[in-house]
mmCIF file of C-alpha atoms in Angstrom:
data_model
loop_
_atom_site.group_PDB
_atom_site.id
_atom_site.type_symbol
_atom_site.label_atom_id
_atom_site.label_comp_id
_atom_site.label_asym_id
_atom_site.label_seq_id
_atom_site.Cartn_x
_atom_site.Cartn_y
_atom_site.Cartn_z
ATOM 1 C CA MET L 1 121.813 78.908 107.049
ATOM 2 C CA LYS L 2 124.044 79.136 104.387
ATOM 3 C CA LYS L 3 126.321 81.872 104.336
ATOM 4 C CA LYS L 4 125.824 84.662 101.841
ATOM 5 C CA THR L 5 128.637 86.230 99.522
ATOM 6 C CA PHE L 6 126.967 89.514 99.110
ATOM 7 C CA VAL L 7 124.352 91.018 101.653
ATOM 8 C CA GLY L 8 120.914 92.002 100.339
ATOM 9 C CA PHE L 9 118.446 90.078 98.032
ATOM 10 C CA TYR L 10 118.737 89.790 94.176
ATOM 11 C CA ASN L 11 115.328 88.516 92.953
ATOM 12 C CA PRO L 12 113.866 89.489 89.784
ATOM 13 C CA SER L 13 111.378 92.321 91.450
ATOM 14 C CA VAL L 14 114.437 93.996 93.667
ATOM 15 C CA ILE L 15 116.812 93.464 90.344
ATOM 16 C CA LEU L 16 114.425 95.538 88.216
ATOM 17 C CA THR L 17 114.079 98.299 91.270
ATOM 18 C CA TYR L 18 118.070 98.206 91.112
ATOM 19 C CA ILE L 19 117.799 99.139 87.355
ATOM 20 C CA GLY L 20 115.472 102.013 87.982
ATOM 21 C CA LEU L 21 117.615 103.297 90.678
ATOM 22 C CA CYS L 22 120.670 103.435 87.979
ATOM 23 C CA SER L 23 118.755 104.967 85.459
ATOM 24 C CA ALA L 24 118.200 107.644 88.291
ATOM 25 C CA VAL L 25 121.897 107.770 89.091
ATOM 26 C CA PHE L 26 122.688 107.914 85.058
ATOM 27 C CA GLY L 27 119.829 110.789 84.983
ATOM 28 C CA ILE L 28 121.542 113.037 87.833
ATOM 29 C CA TYR L 29 125.014 112.540 85.918
ATOM 30 C CA LEU L 30 123.376 113.842 82.565
ATOM 31 C CA ALA L 31 121.350 116.762 84.536
ATOM 32 C CA ILE L 32 124.561 117.759 85.992
ATOM 33 C CA HIS L 33 126.043 118.375 82.313
ATOM 34 C CA TYR L 34 122.994 120.152 81.405
ATOM 35 C CA ILE L 35 121.843 116.939 79.205
ATOM 36 C CA PHE L 36 118.372 117.756 80.076
ATOM 37 C CA LYS L 37 115.660 115.613 77.686
ATOM 38 C CA TRP L 38 117.887 112.170 78.366
ATOM 39 C CA ALA L 39 117.951 113.079 82.135
ATOM 40 C CA ILE L 40 114.102 113.381 81.684
ATOM 41 C CA PHE L 41 113.982 110.069 79.981
ATOM 42 C CA CYS L 42 115.876 108.588 82.379
ATOM 43 C CA LEU L 43 113.341 109.677 85.020
ATOM 44 C CA MET L 44 110.701 108.012 83.065
ATOM 45 C CA LEU L 45 112.586 104.989 82.814
ATOM 46 C CA SER L 46 112.654 104.784 86.643
ATOM 47 C CA GLY L 47 109.180 105.139 86.715
ATOM 48 C CA LEU L 48 108.832 102.301 84.193
ATOM 49 C CA CYS L 49 110.845 100.095 86.107
ATOM 50 C CA ASP L 50 108.615 100.721 89.482
ATOM 51 C CA MET L 51 105.520 100.386 87.724
ATOM 52 C CA PHE L 52 106.336 96.689 87.002
ATOM 53 C CA ASP L 53 108.809 95.477 90.106
ATOM 54 C CA GLY L 54 105.457 95.229 92.422
ATOM 55 C CA THR L 55 103.913 93.012 89.882
ATOM 56 C CA ILE L 56 107.120 90.810 89.409
ATOM 57 C CA ALA L 57 107.361 90.627 93.037
ATOM 58 C CA ARG L 58 103.645 89.327 93.554
ATOM 59 C CA LYS L 59 104.338 86.535 90.795
ATOM 60 C CA ILE L 60 107.589 84.946 92.668
ATOM 61 C CA LYS L 61 107.852 83.193 95.713
ATOM 62 C CA ARG L 62 109.510 85.118 98.607
ATOM 63 C CA ASN L 63 110.108 84.456 102.076
ATOM 64 C CA ASP L 64 109.355 86.850 105.080
ATOM 65 C CA ALA L 65 113.038 88.465 104.978
ATOM 66 C CA GLU L 66 112.801 89.157 101.055
ATOM 67 C CA LYS L 67 109.216 90.564 101.170
ATOM 68 C CA LYS L 68 110.487 92.885 104.046
ATOM 69 C CA PHE L 69 113.525 93.709 102.403
ATOM 70 C CA GLY L 70 111.696 94.633 99.360
ATOM 71 C CA ILE L 71 109.268 96.957 100.864
ATOM 72 C CA GLN L 72 112.569 98.923 102.246
ATOM 73 C CA ILE L 73 114.455 98.972 99.070
ATOM 74 C CA ASP L 74 111.562 100.126 97.428
ATOM 75 C CA SER L 75 111.218 103.286 99.222
ATOM 76 C CA LEU L 76 114.778 104.096 99.378
ATOM 77 C CA CYS L 77 114.854 103.743 95.627
ATOM 78 C CA ASP L 78 111.964 105.811 95.099
ATOM 79 C CA LEU L 79 113.581 108.734 97.347
ATOM 80 C CA VAL L 80 116.145 108.961 94.914
ATOM 81 C CA CYS L 81 114.530 108.078 91.818
ATOM 82 C CA PHE L 82 111.421 110.079 92.252
ATOM 83 C CA GLY L 83 112.518 112.788 94.719
ATOM 84 C CA VAL L 84 116.384 113.480 94.548
ATOM 85 C CA GLN L 85 116.669 112.829 90.692
ATOM 86 C CA PRO L 86 113.899 115.518 89.457
ATOM 87 C CA ALA L 87 115.157 118.014 91.923
ATOM 88 C CA VAL L 88 118.755 118.109 90.832
ATOM 89 C CA ILE L 89 117.246 118.276 87.321
ATOM 90 C CA GLY L 90 115.355 121.450 88.509
ATOM 91 C CA ILE L 91 118.540 122.612 90.366
ATOM 92 C CA CYS L 92 120.487 122.413 87.104
ATOM 93 C CA PHE L 93 117.998 124.270 85.182
ATOM 94 C CA PHE L 94 118.905 127.412 87.256
ATOM 95 C CA ARG L 95 122.606 126.950 87.882
ATOM 96 C CA GLY L 96 124.471 129.920 86.752
ATOM 97 C CA SER L 97 121.279 131.999 86.828
ATOM 98 C CA SER L 98 120.922 134.967 89.280
ATOM 99 C CA SER L 99 117.706 133.127 90.490
ATOM 100 C CA ASP L 100 119.567 129.863 91.089
ATOM 101 C CA ILE L 101 117.886 129.937 94.823
ATOM 102 C CA LEU L 102 114.521 129.080 93.134
ATOM 103 C CA GLY L 103 116.061 125.897 91.591
ATOM 104 C CA TYR L 104 117.206 124.921 95.396
ATOM 105 C CA VAL L 105 113.962 126.045 97.052
ATOM 106 C CA ALA L 106 112.276 123.699 94.561
ATOM 107 C CA GLY L 107 114.563 120.854 94.931
ATOM 108 C CA ALA L 108 114.549 120.865 98.693
ATOM 109 C CA ALA L 109 110.679 121.118 98.696
ATOM 110 C CA ILE L 110 110.313 117.784 96.737
ATOM 111 C CA VAL L 111 113.050 116.207 98.403
ATOM 112 C CA LEU L 112 111.825 116.920 102.009
ATOM 113 C CA ALA L 113 108.050 116.197 101.005
ATOM 114 C CA ALA L 114 108.927 112.457 99.503
ATOM 115 C CA VAL L 115 111.189 111.682 102.516
ATOM 116 C CA ILE L 116 108.155 112.443 104.727
ATOM 117 C CA ARG L 117 105.416 110.632 102.428
ATOM 118 C CA LEU L 118 107.596 107.720 102.209
ATOM 119 C CA ALA L 119 108.336 107.000 105.770
ATOM 120 C CA TYR L 120 104.604 107.760 106.478
ATOM 121 C CA PHE L 121 103.322 105.553 103.745
ATOM 122 C CA ASN L 122 106.017 102.760 105.419
ATOM 123 C CA VAL L 123 104.452 103.399 108.937
ATOM 124 C CA MET L 124 100.779 103.323 108.127
ATOM 125 C CA GLU L 125 101.080 100.269 105.554
ATOM 126 C CA GLU L 126 102.818 97.987 107.993
ATOM 127 C CA GLU L 127 99.763 99.023 110.749
ATOM 128 C CA ARG L 128 97.236 98.230 108.047
ATOM 129 C CA GLN L 129 98.588 94.842 106.971
ATOM 130 C CA SER L 130 99.003 94.205 110.635
ATOM 131 C CA LYS L 131 95.008 94.745 110.495
ATOM 132 C CA THR L 132 94.167 93.272 107.143
ATOM 133 C CA ASN L 133 95.171 91.139 104.261
ATOM 134 C CA GLU L 134 93.090 92.973 101.748
ATOM 135 C CA LYS L 135 94.630 95.068 99.024
ATOM 136 C CA ARG L 136 94.968 98.566 99.536
ATOM 137 C CA HIS L 137 92.091 100.553 97.191
ATOM 138 C CA SER L 138 93.288 104.176 97.714
ATOM 139 C CA TYR L 139 96.501 106.310 98.983
ATOM 140 C CA GLU L 140 96.819 109.327 101.410
ATOM 141 C CA GLY L 141 98.362 111.792 99.228
ATOM 142 C CA LEU L 142 100.297 111.694 96.184
ATOM 143 C CA PRO L 143 102.603 108.659 95.877
ATOM 144 C CA VAL L 144 105.819 109.857 94.866
ATOM 145 C CA THR L 145 106.228 107.949 91.855
ATOM 146 C CA ASN L 146 103.962 110.479 90.104
ATOM 147 C CA SER L 147 106.725 112.763 89.613
ATOM 148 C CA ALA L 148 107.861 110.622 86.991
ATOM 149 C CA VAL L 149 104.910 111.252 85.277
ATOM 150 C CA ILE L 150 104.521 115.174 86.205
ATOM 151 C CA ALA L 151 108.035 116.515 85.735
ATOM 152 C CA PRO L 152 108.486 115.412 82.072
ATOM 153 C CA PHE L 153 104.952 116.436 81.326
ATOM 154 C CA ALA L 154 106.143 119.951 82.914
ATOM 155 C CA TYR L 155 109.339 119.713 80.812
ATOM 156 C CA CYS L 156 107.520 119.070 77.386
ATOM 157 C CA LEU L 157 104.765 122.043 78.281
ATOM 158 C CA GLY L 158 107.649 124.118 79.317
ATOM 159 C CA LYS L 159 109.226 123.297 75.752
ATOM 160 C CA ILE L 160 106.183 124.321 73.729
ATOM 161 C CA LEU L 161 104.619 127.239 75.894
ATOM 162 C CA PRO L 162 105.884 130.763 75.639
ATOM 163 C CA LEU L 163 107.390 130.875 78.969
ATOM 164 C CA PRO L 164 110.768 130.003 80.945
ATOM 165 C CA LEU L 165 111.085 126.323 81.188
ATOM 166 C CA SER L 166 113.006 126.749 84.303
ATOM 167 C CA TYR L 167 110.278 128.378 86.047
ATOM 168 C CA PHE L 168 107.179 126.010 84.345
ATOM 169 C CA TYR L 169 109.449 123.158 85.510
ATOM 170 C CA CYS L 170 110.329 124.197 89.371
ATOM 171 C CA GLY L 171 106.768 125.339 89.654
ATOM 172 C CA ALA L 172 105.415 121.884 88.867
ATOM 173 C CA LEU L 173 107.757 120.248 91.661
ATOM 174 C CA LEU L 174 106.517 122.807 94.289
ATOM 175 C CA LEU L 175 103.110 121.686 93.336
ATOM 176 C CA THR L 176 104.300 117.849 93.345
ATOM 177 C CA ALA L 177 105.720 118.172 96.714
ATOM 178 C CA PHE L 178 102.673 119.962 98.065
ATOM 179 C CA LEU L 179 100.644 116.889 96.905
ATOM 180 C CA PHE L 180 102.801 114.580 98.353
ATOM 181 C CA ILE L 181 101.629 115.952 101.577
ATOM 182 C CA TYR L 182 98.670 116.859 101.196
ATOM 183 C CA ASN L 183 96.108 114.443 102.737
ATOM 184 C CA PHE L 184 93.684 113.403 99.982
ATOM 185 C CA ASN L 185 92.585 109.992 98.511
ATOM 186 C CA VAL L 186 93.983 108.836 95.494
ATOM 187 C CA PRO L 187 92.539 105.719 94.014
ATOM 188 C CA LYS L 188 94.890 102.723 93.331
ATOM 189 C CA ILE L 189 94.807 101.514 89.713
ATOM 190 C CA TYR L 190 94.043 98.097 89.050
ATOM 191 C CA GLY L 191 93.294 95.975 85.986
ATOM 192 C CA LYS L 192 92.819 97.427 82.460
ATOM 193 C CA ALA L 193 93.300 101.057 83.878
ATOM 194 C CA ASN L 194 96.969 100.044 83.846
ATOM 195 C CA TYR L 195 97.092 99.937 80.155
ATOM 196 C CA ILE L 196 95.994 103.582 79.674
ATOM 197 C CA ILE L 197 98.906 104.549 82.033
ATOM 198 C CA ILE L 198 101.086 102.461 79.987
ATOM 199 C CA ALA L 199 100.123 104.112 76.714
ATOM 200 C CA PHE L 200 99.907 107.639 78.335
ATOM 201 C CA ALA L 201 103.712 106.536 79.365
ATOM 202 C CA LEU L 202 104.612 105.428 75.918
ATOM 203 C CA LEU L 203 103.438 109.011 74.659
ATOM 204 C CA LEU L 204 105.241 110.710 77.135
ATOM 205 C CA PHE L 205 108.361 109.153 76.381
ATOM 206 C CA ALA L 206 107.677 110.054 72.703
ATOM 207 C CA ALA L 207 107.088 113.712 73.259
ATOM 208 C CA VAL L 208 109.990 114.002 75.591
ATOM 209 C CA LEU L 209 112.472 112.955 72.637
ATOM 210 C CA ILE L 210 110.498 114.763 70.133
ATOM 211 C CA VAL L 211 110.433 118.444 72.019
#
């Protein structure tokens, strides 16, 4: 076997995952500097990258090692993009406030729930694939990638409604954390329904920039 110059894999699907991760790190940097609008934008960009990396992965030829690496790297990046990133934004909303503990509680809750959700999904998905080759039709609990929609939506509502944005946003984080680990069926979206999701995401992108 030819020796690699760099460890890891660098096919188009994982490169898109890497771009989503870099967007998340930049979003964290922006949140630390109180540039919340663009931090939320980066969170949504991470979600957009995640939406298409799986589609690309299914269209390219990959060996078993590349497939296993893709599963692991996807979960690791999801933790940062959709657990840590929205958590840091919430914490920074409260930074310097006498109620800053609320930001830490909400942040810790969504990161912990994301860790549990991703680890559980990986274990159960590996077990499922050992028994069947059928496509997955539903998820147990809310997939962590949904924070890329819920958090921006809460941000927009918090800017419009006569409520403190920080409390509204962190309340949404706590609800999202609960839904990550609450065992209920979430249908997996296929086909034309994806176009509705993309249209909604584009509207949400515009809303974040406008409010």
